[in-house]
Short mmCIF file of the C-alpha atoms (twelve columns), coordinates in Angstrom:
data_MODEL
# 
_entry.id   MODEL 
# 
loop_
_atom_site.group_PDB 
_atom_site.id 
_atom_site.type_symbol 
_atom_site.label_atom_id 
_atom_site.label_alt_id 
_atom_site.label_comp_id 
_atom_site.label_asym_id 
_atom_site.label_seq_id 
_atom_site.Cartn_x 
_atom_site.Cartn_y 
_atom_site.Cartn_z 
_atom_site.pdbx_PDB_model_num 
ATOM 1   C CA . MET A 1   13.565  9.371   10.663  1 
ATOM 2   C CA . GLY A 2   10.254  9.776   12.384  1 
ATOM 3   C CA . ILE A 3   8.194   11.388  14.903  1 
ATOM 4   C CA . ASP A 4   8.944   9.726   18.484  1 
ATOM 5   C CA . ILE A 5   5.427   10.733  20.548  1 
ATOM 6   C CA . ASN A 6   7.509   10.105  23.636  1 
ATOM 7   C CA . SER A 7   10.113  12.526  22.912  1 
ATOM 8   C CA . ILE A 8   7.434   15.415  22.912  1 
ATOM 9   C CA . HIS A 9   7.085   16.317  26.463  1 
ATOM 10  C CA . ASN A 10  5.901   20.144  26.000  1 
ATOM 11  C CA . GLU A 11  2.345   19.854  26.093  1 
ATOM 12  C CA . ARG A 12  1.998   23.192  23.994  1 
ATOM 13  C CA . GLN A 13  3.953   21.265  21.207  1 
ATOM 14  C CA . PHE A 14  2.124   18.493  21.689  1 
ATOM 15  C CA . LYS A 15  -1.270  20.395  20.861  1 
ATOM 16  C CA . ALA A 16  0.328   22.442  18.152  1 
ATOM 17  C CA . LEU A 17  1.107   19.231  16.426  1 
ATOM 18  C CA . THR A 18  -2.126  17.330  16.999  1 
ATOM 19  C CA . GLY A 19  -4.771  19.977  18.230  1 
ATOM 20  C CA . THR A 20  -5.423  17.621  21.341  1 
ATOM 21  C CA . SER A 21  -4.063  17.862  24.849  1 
ATOM 22  C CA . ARG A 22  -2.023  14.580  25.749  1 
ATOM 23  C CA . GLN A 23  -5.020  13.887  28.046  1 
ATOM 24  C CA . GLU A 24  -7.532  14.250  25.186  1 
ATOM 25  C CA . PHE A 25  -5.333  11.938  23.021  1 
ATOM 26  C CA . GLN A 26  -5.300  9.088   25.562  1 
ATOM 27  C CA . GLN A 27  -9.223  9.304   26.026  1 
ATOM 28  C CA . LEU A 28  -9.187  9.050   22.147  1 
ATOM 29  C CA . LEU A 29  -6.923  5.949   21.712  1 
ATOM 30  C CA . PRO A 30  -8.799  3.180   23.272  1 
ATOM 31  C CA . VAL A 31  -11.777 4.246   20.874  1 
ATOM 32  C CA . PHE A 32  -9.775  4.568   18.304  1 
ATOM 33  C CA . THR A 33  -8.151  1.384   18.335  1 
ATOM 34  C CA . LYS A 34  -11.530 -0.292  19.011  1 
ATOM 35  C CA . SER A 35  -12.677 1.555   15.695  1 
ATOM 36  C CA . TYR A 36  -9.467  0.408   13.791  1 
ATOM 37  C CA . HIS A 37  -9.783  -3.408  14.752  1 
ATOM 38  C CA . THR A 38  -13.866 -3.270  13.916  1 
ATOM 39  C CA . LEU A 39  -13.213 -1.604  10.642  1 
ATOM 40  C CA . ARG A 40  -10.279 -3.922  9.615   1 
ATOM 41  C CA . GLN A 41  -12.814 -7.033  10.848  1 
ATOM 42  C CA . GLU A 42  -15.630 -5.845  8.411   1 
ATOM 43  C CA . VAL A 43  -13.288 -5.150  5.422   1 
ATOM 44  C CA . TYR A 44  -11.981 -8.663  6.363   1 
ATOM 45  C CA . GLU A 45  -15.421 -10.130 6.525   1 
ATOM 46  C CA . LYS A 46  -16.279 -8.441  3.050   1 
ATOM 47  C CA . GLU A 47  -13.401 -9.598  1.123   1 
ATOM 48  C CA . LYS A 48  -12.694 -12.903 2.848   1 
ATOM 49  C CA . ALA A 49  -13.729 -15.096 -0.262  1 
ATOM 50  C CA . THR A 50  -11.323 -13.493 -2.335  1 
ATOM 51  C CA . ARG A 51  -8.484  -12.989 0.046   1 
ATOM 52  C CA . HIS A 52  -4.699  -14.766 -0.728  1 
ATOM 53  C CA . ARG A 53  -3.487  -14.203 2.689   1 
ATOM 54  C CA . GLN A 54  -4.349  -14.820 6.116   1 
ATOM 55  C CA . PRO A 55  -5.464  -11.788 8.471   1 
ATOM 56  C CA . GLY A 56  -2.058  -10.400 9.328   1 
ATOM 57  C CA . GLY A 57  -0.359  -11.294 6.715   1 
ATOM 58  C CA . GLY A 58  2.218   -9.334  4.728   1 
ATOM 59  C CA . GLN A 59  4.306   -6.395  4.676   1 
ATOM 60  C CA . LYS A 60  4.036   -4.788  8.256   1 
ATOM 61  C CA . GLY A 61  3.725   -1.110  7.818   1 
ATOM 62  C CA . LYS A 62  6.212   1.746   9.530   1 
ATOM 63  C CA . LEU A 63  2.988   3.028   11.797  1 
ATOM 64  C CA . LYS A 64  3.513   -0.062  14.063  1 
ATOM 65  C CA . THR A 65  1.628   1.130   16.959  1 
ATOM 66  C CA . MET A 66  -2.174  2.388   17.505  1 
ATOM 67  C CA . GLU A 67  -0.805  5.295   19.212  1 
ATOM 68  C CA . LEU A 68  1.361   6.394   16.705  1 
ATOM 69  C CA . LYS A 69  -1.405  5.517   14.282  1 
ATOM 70  C CA . LEU A 70  -3.996  8.050   15.996  1 
ATOM 71  C CA . PHE A 71  -0.887  10.658  16.141  1 
ATOM 72  C CA . PHE A 72  -0.450  10.218  12.422  1 
ATOM 73  C CA . MET A 73  -4.072  11.258  11.736  1 
ATOM 74  C CA . LEU A 74  -4.603  14.053  14.053  1 
ATOM 75  C CA . TYR A 75  -0.868  15.593  12.791  1 
ATOM 76  C CA . TYR A 76  -1.853  15.273  9.617   1 
ATOM 77  C CA . TRP A 77  -5.408  16.997  10.035  1 
ATOM 78  C CA . LYS A 78  -3.753  20.006  12.402  1 
ATOM 79  C CA . VAL A 79  -0.641  20.592  10.143  1 
ATOM 80  C CA . TYR A 80  -2.357  19.260  6.486   1 
ATOM 81  C CA . PRO A 81  0.961   18.944  4.993   1 
ATOM 82  C CA . THR A 82  1.436   17.967  1.491   1 
ATOM 83  C CA . TYR A 83  2.511   13.842  1.251   1 
ATOM 84  C CA . ASP A 84  5.905   14.380  0.375   1 
ATOM 85  C CA . VAL A 85  6.342   16.411  4.193   1 
ATOM 86  C CA . LEU A 86  3.780   13.868  5.732   1 
ATOM 87  C CA . GLY A 87  5.922   10.925  4.561   1 
ATOM 88  C CA . PHE A 88  9.479   12.774  5.198   1 
ATOM 89  C CA . GLN A 89  8.135   13.176  8.843   1 
ATOM 90  C CA . PHE A 90  7.097   9.753   9.632   1 
ATOM 91  C CA . GLY A 91  9.640   7.787   7.601   1 
ATOM 92  C CA . LEU A 92  7.451   6.838   5.235   1 
ATOM 93  C CA . ASP A 93  7.316   7.318   0.987   1 
ATOM 94  C CA . ARG A 94  4.881   9.816   0.089   1 
ATOM 95  C CA . SER A 95  2.729   7.326   -1.681  1 
ATOM 96  C CA . LYS A 96  2.563   5.520   1.450   1 
ATOM 97  C CA . ALA A 97  1.857   8.495   3.316   1 
ATOM 98  C CA . CYS A 98  -1.114  9.062   1.108   1 
ATOM 99  C CA . THR A 99  -2.268  4.927   1.573   1 
ATOM 100 C CA . ASN A 100 -2.061  5.616   5.334   1 
ATOM 101 C CA . VAL A 101 -4.345  8.794   5.248   1 
ATOM 102 C CA . GLN A 102 -6.841  6.742   3.249   1 
ATOM 103 C CA . ALA A 103 -6.900  3.842   5.295   1 
ATOM 104 C CA . LEU A 104 -6.722  5.711   8.931   1 
ATOM 105 C CA . TRP A 105 -9.273  8.425   7.978   1 
ATOM 106 C CA . PRO A 106 -12.502 6.349   8.272   1 
ATOM 107 C CA . VAL A 107 -10.934 4.907   11.574  1 
ATOM 108 C CA . LEU A 108 -10.573 8.735   13.288  1 
ATOM 109 C CA . GLN A 109 -14.171 9.220   11.667  1 
ATOM 110 C CA . ARG A 110 -15.778 6.519   13.451  1 
ATOM 111 C CA . THR A 111 -14.057 7.329   16.123  1 
ATOM 112 C CA . LEU A 112 -15.176 10.870  16.630  1 
ATOM 113 C CA . ASP A 113 -18.603 9.784   15.310  1 
ATOM 114 C CA . THR A 114 -18.719 7.019   18.128  1 
ATOM 115 C CA . LEU A 115 -18.093 10.036  21.101  1 
ATOM 116 C CA . GLU A 116 -20.060 12.075  19.040  1 
ATOM 117 C CA . VAL A 117 -17.817 14.842  18.628  1 
ATOM 118 C CA . LEU A 118 -17.855 14.652  14.834  1 
ATOM 119 C CA . PRO A 119 -18.307 18.232  13.501  1 
ATOM 120 C CA . SER A 120 -21.177 18.402  10.639  1 
ATOM 121 C CA . ARG A 121 -20.324 18.712  7.617   1 
ATOM 122 C CA . ALA A 122 -23.256 19.086  5.246   1 
ATOM 123 C CA . PHE A 123 -26.619 20.740  6.048   1 
ATOM 124 C CA . SER A 124 -29.869 20.570  4.016   1 
ATOM 125 C CA . SER A 125 -31.185 23.572  4.631   1 
ATOM 126 C CA . VAL A 126 -30.375 27.219  6.367   1 
ATOM 127 C CA . ASP A 127 -31.960 26.796  9.632   1 
ATOM 128 C CA . GLU A 128 -29.838 23.474  10.450  1 
ATOM 129 C CA . LEU A 129 -26.916 25.547  9.259   1 
ATOM 130 C CA . ARG A 130 -28.000 28.492  11.773  1 
ATOM 131 C CA . ALA A 131 -28.745 25.591  14.916  1 
ATOM 132 C CA . ALA A 132 -25.386 24.267  14.360  1 
ATOM 133 C CA . PHE A 133 -23.493 27.522  15.078  1 
ATOM 134 C CA . GLY A 134 -26.227 28.520  18.112  1 
ATOM 135 C CA . GLU A 135 -25.626 31.906  18.555  1 
ATOM 136 C CA . VAL A 136 -22.770 32.773  16.400  1 
ATOM 137 C CA . GLN A 137 -23.716 35.663  14.336  1 
ATOM 138 C CA . GLU A 138 -20.965 35.730  11.451  1 
ATOM 139 C CA . LEU A 139 -19.383 33.136  9.618   1 
ATOM 140 C CA . LEU A 140 -16.404 33.788  7.979   1 
ATOM 141 C CA . ILE A 141 -14.938 30.933  5.523   1 
ATOM 142 C CA . ASP A 142 -11.539 30.874  4.672   1 
ATOM 143 C CA . ALA A 143 -11.227 29.022  1.583   1 
ATOM 144 C CA . THR A 144 -8.224  28.440  -1.121  1 
ATOM 145 C CA . GLU A 145 -9.056  27.654  -5.124  1 
ATOM 146 C CA . ARG A 146 -6.232  25.025  -6.264  1 
ATOM 147 C CA . ASP A 147 -6.095  23.859  -9.845  1 
ATOM 148 C CA . HIS A 148 -7.022  20.114  -10.437 1 
ATOM 149 C CA . GLN A 149 -6.426  18.011  -13.376 1 
ATOM 150 C CA . ARG A 150 -9.301  18.727  -16.065 1 
ATOM 151 C CA . PRO A 151 -11.350 15.451  -16.554 1 
ATOM 152 C CA . GLN A 152 -11.900 13.957  -19.644 1 
ATOM 153 C CA . ASP A 153 -15.579 13.561  -19.688 1 
ATOM 154 C CA . ASP A 154 -17.853 16.330  -20.908 1 
ATOM 155 C CA . HIS A 155 -20.327 15.853  -17.775 1 
ATOM 156 C CA . ALA A 156 -17.762 16.088  -15.617 1 
ATOM 157 C CA . GLN A 157 -15.961 18.990  -16.919 1 
ATOM 158 C CA . ARG A 158 -19.243 20.690  -16.518 1 
ATOM 159 C CA . GLU A 159 -19.391 19.874  -12.950 1 
ATOM 160 C CA . LYS A 160 -15.813 20.891  -12.425 1 
ATOM 161 C CA . TYR A 161 -15.789 24.273  -14.072 1 
ATOM 162 C CA . SER A 162 -15.259 27.204  -11.435 1 
ATOM 163 C CA . GLY A 163 -16.012 29.731  -13.976 1 
ATOM 164 C CA . LYS A 164 -12.578 30.856  -14.247 1 
ATOM 165 C CA . LYS A 165 -11.488 30.499  -17.964 1 
ATOM 166 C CA . ASN A 166 -8.046  30.761  -19.309 1 
ATOM 167 C CA . ALA A 167 -6.277  31.280  -15.963 1 
ATOM 168 C CA . ILE A 168 -3.058  32.812  -16.425 1 
ATOM 169 C CA . ARG A 169 0.152   30.986  -14.668 1 
ATOM 170 C CA . SER A 170 3.124   32.345  -13.482 1 
ATOM 171 C CA . LYS A 171 6.316   30.727  -14.967 1 
ATOM 172 C CA . ILE A 172 9.429   30.834  -13.325 1 
ATOM 173 C CA . PRO A 173 12.223  30.365  -15.808 1 
# 
């Protein structure tokens, strides 16, 4: 099982799965490919002394083409499925789905940064935030707090503390 990009003939469906039109996807692809190869070369140069294999050695992944790698990342960020679902959709184990997201996210980041379309994520002042949103007067932020593993380190616990104590968890019989 796996997604076949060429079987998606409906433009509306393609956009629903990736957040881009096919034309935008085709414009992203060469920059994504270049970013991918540049980052791989940088990692190779950094780890050259400790490598056991030549570049290109080892097991080949299931995301064989650059087109599929880009589609995988855009699908992940648009749909935001769990790694189990993502792995099922692309014929991967959930751990490999996670590994691929972690490996390909810097490539997509560099691609969007190169094209100067990467949205700002951090603002140092309120004025900088207002400038980023232009004439937008009201800003609504939709967020969901999720439980996470409690850190063992005391300092890390204090940083992660949300102010909620003894959250009641529903138990399903």
